[in-house]
XYZ file of C-alpha atoms in Angstrom:
324
model
C 20.080 213.100 120.668
C 18.772 209.600 120.654
C 15.035 208.829 121.474
C 15.843 207.019 124.645
C 17.401 210.253 125.973
C 14.627 212.390 124.794
C 12.151 210.296 126.723
C 14.184 209.637 129.858
C 16.692 212.592 129.821
C 15.989 216.217 130.290
C 12.334 215.952 130.439
C 12.513 213.147 133.037
C 15.161 215.067 135.119
C 13.270 218.367 134.927
C 9.992 216.989 136.004
C 11.459 215.373 139.012
C 13.662 218.362 139.759
C 10.430 220.400 139.878
C 8.701 217.905 142.004
C 11.691 218.008 144.263
C 11.348 221.704 144.653
C 7.716 221.377 145.359
C 8.210 218.831 148.055
C 11.023 221.032 149.451
C 8.683 223.961 149.472
C 5.894 222.150 151.021
C 8.218 220.690 153.656
C 9.578 224.248 154.484
C 5.972 225.525 154.951
C 5.184 222.492 157.086
C 8.147 223.115 159.330
C 7.375 226.820 159.788
C 3.977 225.753 160.754
C 5.399 223.185 163.209
C 7.649 225.753 164.851
C 4.956 228.516 165.052
C 2.426 226.060 166.679
C 5.239 224.677 168.977
C 6.222 228.035 169.879
C 2.809 229.237 170.623
C 1.931 225.924 172.669
C 5.108 225.950 174.584
C 4.679 229.561 175.809
C 1.098 229.162 176.407
C 1.763 226.079 178.728
C 4.383 228.061 180.588
C 2.007 231.060 180.863
C -0.643 228.761 182.216
C 1.628 227.195 184.874
C 2.863 230.701 185.868
C -0.594 232.008 186.311
C -1.387 228.866 188.300
C 1.543 229.533 190.415
C 0.659 233.078 191.129
C -3.044 232.144 192.023
C -1.494 229.718 194.552
C -2.456 226.515 192.731
C 1.106 225.320 192.749
C 3.260 225.199 195.903
C 6.659 225.243 193.971
C 8.503 226.041 190.634
C 9.073 222.550 189.890
C 5.916 222.031 187.762
C 7.125 225.113 185.683
C 10.457 223.452 185.256
C 8.745 220.142 184.043
C 6.452 222.118 181.635
C 9.564 223.845 180.049
C 11.247 220.578 179.778
C 8.247 218.864 178.206
C 8.118 221.903 175.807
C 11.544 221.665 174.692
C 11.235 217.951 174.276
C 8.113 218.484 172.033
C 10.082 221.023 169.955
C 13.012 218.705 169.663
C 10.926 215.655 168.487
C 9.102 217.819 165.953
C 12.294 219.043 164.518
C 13.806 215.515 164.264
C 10.630 214.276 162.595
C 10.761 216.961 159.996
C 14.286 216.601 159.328
C 13.793 212.894 158.681
C 10.844 213.673 156.416
C 12.826 216.139 154.489
C 15.891 213.755 154.224
C 13.633 211.046 152.853
C 12.049 213.293 150.290
C 15.370 214.898 149.222
C 16.931 211.437 148.830
C 13.743 210.212 146.578
C 13.929 213.346 144.497
C 17.832 213.296 144.163
C 17.626 209.579 143.237
C 15.033 210.333 140.510
C 16.848 213.294 139.106
C 20.354 211.827 139.117
C 19.599 208.780 136.817
C 18.552 210.973 133.947
C 21.560 213.228 134.519
C 23.907 210.259 134.210
C 22.153 209.072 131.228
C 22.538 212.343 129.566
C 26.246 212.232 130.234
C 26.348 208.550 128.933
C 24.654 209.731 125.618
C 27.050 212.683 125.243
C 30.036 210.282 125.737
C 28.572 207.980 122.980
C 28.248 210.843 120.529
C 31.704 211.706 121.361
C 32.869 208.013 120.672
C 34.094 207.866 124.432
C 32.343 204.440 125.013
C 34.431 203.649 128.233
C 33.101 206.757 129.891
C 29.613 205.904 128.606
C 29.851 202.418 130.287
C 30.713 204.315 133.573
C 27.935 206.796 133.324
C 25.401 204.050 132.456
C 26.549 202.042 135.474
C 26.003 205.107 137.738
C 22.620 205.793 136.295
C 21.626 202.105 136.924
C 22.782 202.250 140.592
C 20.728 205.446 141.007
C 17.621 203.854 139.389
C 17.791 200.071 139.000
C 14.274 199.584 138.321
C 14.172 201.690 134.928
C 14.308 198.853 132.402
C 14.481 201.675 129.639
C 17.985 202.141 130.760
C 19.039 198.852 129.566
C 17.420 199.262 126.246
C 19.148 202.465 125.562
C 22.362 201.350 126.789
C 22.258 198.396 124.555
C 21.514 200.377 121.201
C 24.216 202.844 122.183
C 27.362 200.887 122.694
C 26.427 197.465 121.112
C 28.732 198.297 118.311
C 31.732 198.370 120.572
C 32.917 194.657 121.067
C 34.965 195.344 124.043
C 31.817 196.434 125.855
C 29.596 193.437 124.914
C 29.998 191.985 128.390
C 28.444 195.173 129.927
C 25.537 194.870 127.213
C 24.899 191.202 128.250
C 25.068 192.211 131.904
C 22.510 195.086 131.176
C 20.158 192.698 129.257
C 20.243 189.842 131.805
C 19.576 192.608 134.535
C 16.545 193.610 132.693
C 15.169 190.157 132.327
C 15.653 189.643 136.077
C 13.561 192.707 136.775
C 11.014 192.164 134.055
C 10.856 188.693 133.427
C 7.226 188.653 132.007
C 8.231 191.218 129.376
C 8.638 189.400 126.103
C 10.752 192.453 124.776
C 13.258 191.922 127.407
C 13.829 188.283 126.522
C 14.005 189.020 122.863
C 16.784 191.672 123.472
C 18.660 189.234 125.610
C 18.445 186.688 123.023
C 19.801 189.203 120.310
C 22.760 190.055 122.755
C 23.481 186.269 123.210
C 23.546 185.850 119.365
C 26.266 188.538 119.261
C 28.161 186.439 121.822
C 27.687 183.288 119.893
C 25.660 181.620 122.753
C 23.107 180.370 120.080
C 21.337 177.709 122.455
C 20.690 180.286 125.224
C 19.387 182.846 122.632
C 17.041 180.082 121.200
C 15.719 179.470 124.682
C 15.198 183.358 125.262
C 13.385 183.753 121.982
C 11.130 180.612 122.798
C 10.291 182.040 126.147
C 9.561 185.464 124.577
C 7.094 183.635 122.257
C 5.573 181.776 125.059
C 4.569 185.170 126.537
C 3.720 186.703 123.330
C 2.849 184.131 120.387
C 2.289 186.695 117.761
C 5.444 188.455 118.062
C 6.609 188.531 114.538
C 9.948 189.846 115.016
C 10.886 187.177 117.579
C 9.812 184.433 115.062
C 12.131 185.928 112.622
C 14.999 186.099 115.119
C 14.296 182.734 116.287
C 14.621 181.451 112.748
C 18.037 183.114 112.475
C 19.203 181.450 115.500
C 17.914 178.101 114.350
C 19.649 178.710 111.063
C 22.909 179.275 112.848
C 22.317 176.183 114.691
C 21.976 174.177 111.691
C 18.290 173.680 112.115
C 17.197 174.704 108.746
C 13.705 173.179 108.512
C 12.540 174.822 112.043
C 14.088 178.057 110.834
C 12.043 177.960 107.674
C 8.966 177.467 109.845
C 9.805 180.361 112.041
C 10.306 182.700 108.978
C 6.776 181.464 107.450
C 5.310 182.221 110.835
C 6.777 185.757 110.968
C 5.430 186.322 107.383
C 1.998 185.003 108.370
C 1.936 187.731 111.032
C 3.389 190.441 108.915
C 3.140 189.701 105.338
C 4.431 192.976 104.199
C 7.608 193.119 106.128
C 10.490 192.736 103.544
C 12.930 191.559 106.324
C 11.039 188.460 106.934
C 10.897 187.574 103.258
C 14.740 188.331 102.986
C 15.286 185.881 105.775
C 13.277 183.200 104.172
C 14.916 183.901 100.880
C 18.510 183.580 102.298
C 17.888 180.058 103.852
C 16.237 178.896 100.675
C 19.261 180.124 98.711
C 21.457 178.326 101.105
C 19.664 175.079 100.638
C 19.961 175.653 96.860
C 16.206 176.150 96.357
C 16.673 178.841 93.853
C 13.138 179.354 92.504
C 11.939 179.697 96.114
C 14.674 182.129 97.110
C 13.824 184.239 93.790
C 10.133 184.321 94.836
C 10.770 185.529 98.361
C 13.460 188.116 97.202
C 11.017 189.497 94.720
C 8.277 189.773 97.387
C 10.749 191.675 99.570
C 11.372 194.088 96.850
C 7.496 194.439 96.166
C 6.863 194.803 99.807
C 9.538 197.391 100.702
C 11.249 199.175 97.670
C 13.224 201.150 100.127
C 14.705 197.971 101.731
C 17.995 198.206 100.003
C 19.358 194.684 101.111
C 17.124 192.742 99.094
C 18.231 193.983 95.758
C 21.756 192.507 95.419
C 21.122 189.206 96.483
C 18.104 189.041 94.010
C 20.376 190.453 91.094
C 22.976 187.833 91.772
C 20.649 184.859 91.778
C 18.926 186.175 88.529
C 22.493 186.626 86.979
C 23.417 183.145 88.045
C 20.196 181.770 86.457
C 20.784 183.515 83.348
C 18.274 186.125 83.735
C 20.543 188.801 82.740
C 18.076 191.540 81.768
C 16.256 191.286 84.966
C 19.518 191.186 86.940
C 20.700 194.426 85.338
C 17.437 196.151 85.813
C 17.341 195.235 89.654
C 20.926 196.477 89.856
C 19.719 199.843 88.311
C 17.074 200.126 90.955
C 19.639 199.641 93.643
C 22.038 202.150 92.112
C 19.270 204.799 92.044
C 18.475 204.250 95.481
C 22.030 204.329 96.711
C 22.572 207.653 94.942
C 20.043 209.235 97.065
C 22.332 208.449 100.110
C 25.259 210.730 100.172
C 27.262 208.135 102.431
C 26.471 205.381 99.864
C 28.111 206.842 96.902
C 31.224 204.731 96.852
C 28.847 201.554 96.857
C 26.657 203.114 94.226
C 29.823 203.392 92.111
C 30.685 199.698 92.633
C 27.148 198.843 91.600
C 27.338 200.926 88.346
C 30.715 199.065 87.610
C 29.038 195.823 88.061
C 26.258 196.823 85.687
C 28.819 197.809 83.075
C 30.572 194.491 83.379
C 27.323 192.616 83.173
C 26.096 194.217 79.992
C 29.528 193.649 78.487
C 29.137 190.101 79.127
C 31.970 189.608 81.922
């Protein structure tokens, strides 16, 4: 079960279910108290009227009838008021409980690769609790890989921005989705807006650099990558991003420098090894290139699902050693 369901799924639902039971119990007790008090007051009024009638204080039975009618009206009004309060509390409790329930069903559908059902369950959850911005994050992460559902992801991201316009993460996530839709200019606008809300957001600087690179604004992209590195110098992703654009501009020494920094900062970050090895091999640094591929092969062998790629790297090492 993914973290967003763990946080907003069964714990969320159980909490509000118990809250609903508590409200229902309190309301039941209140209604019983109302009925007891009303019953006592009603009969007291009638008894007082009868005693007054027997004492000769009343000339007819009409005041007694009026007292009975008023008592019945009082009972009716209190019952209606209690029912309205119960309905309101029950509705709130149901709305708070039903959204995590639909989220749980959506996550189960994702795990079963039934993405169409996941979309429907997410939409039901959003109708039940439209203000929960966490729904949009979880939904994006769960079905973003399904191309036919990218419109739903975009709609969720835009809804989150409308609800939480001052949240830089909401604008950053929308920018990421827009990049998947090849709406680069809009993505750049969202990233810039996110940075206006939080200038030290290193990840957004990196993502803005990617968007600027896709928009053929290389120098501005380099500035954003450098800004991200200035904020988080030990993040290998940012060094890799800068290395890639240097390599694309044929600035090989700078690209090698950044790839080496990426490997040093994050030895577990596998994507930095292969491009570094290729650049080293292209520049005639064969031994270092082979050593880099050996490091990559050892790391891939630790992952069962990466065995095929590890075999391909091993074959490349043999080819380079044989001079091919």
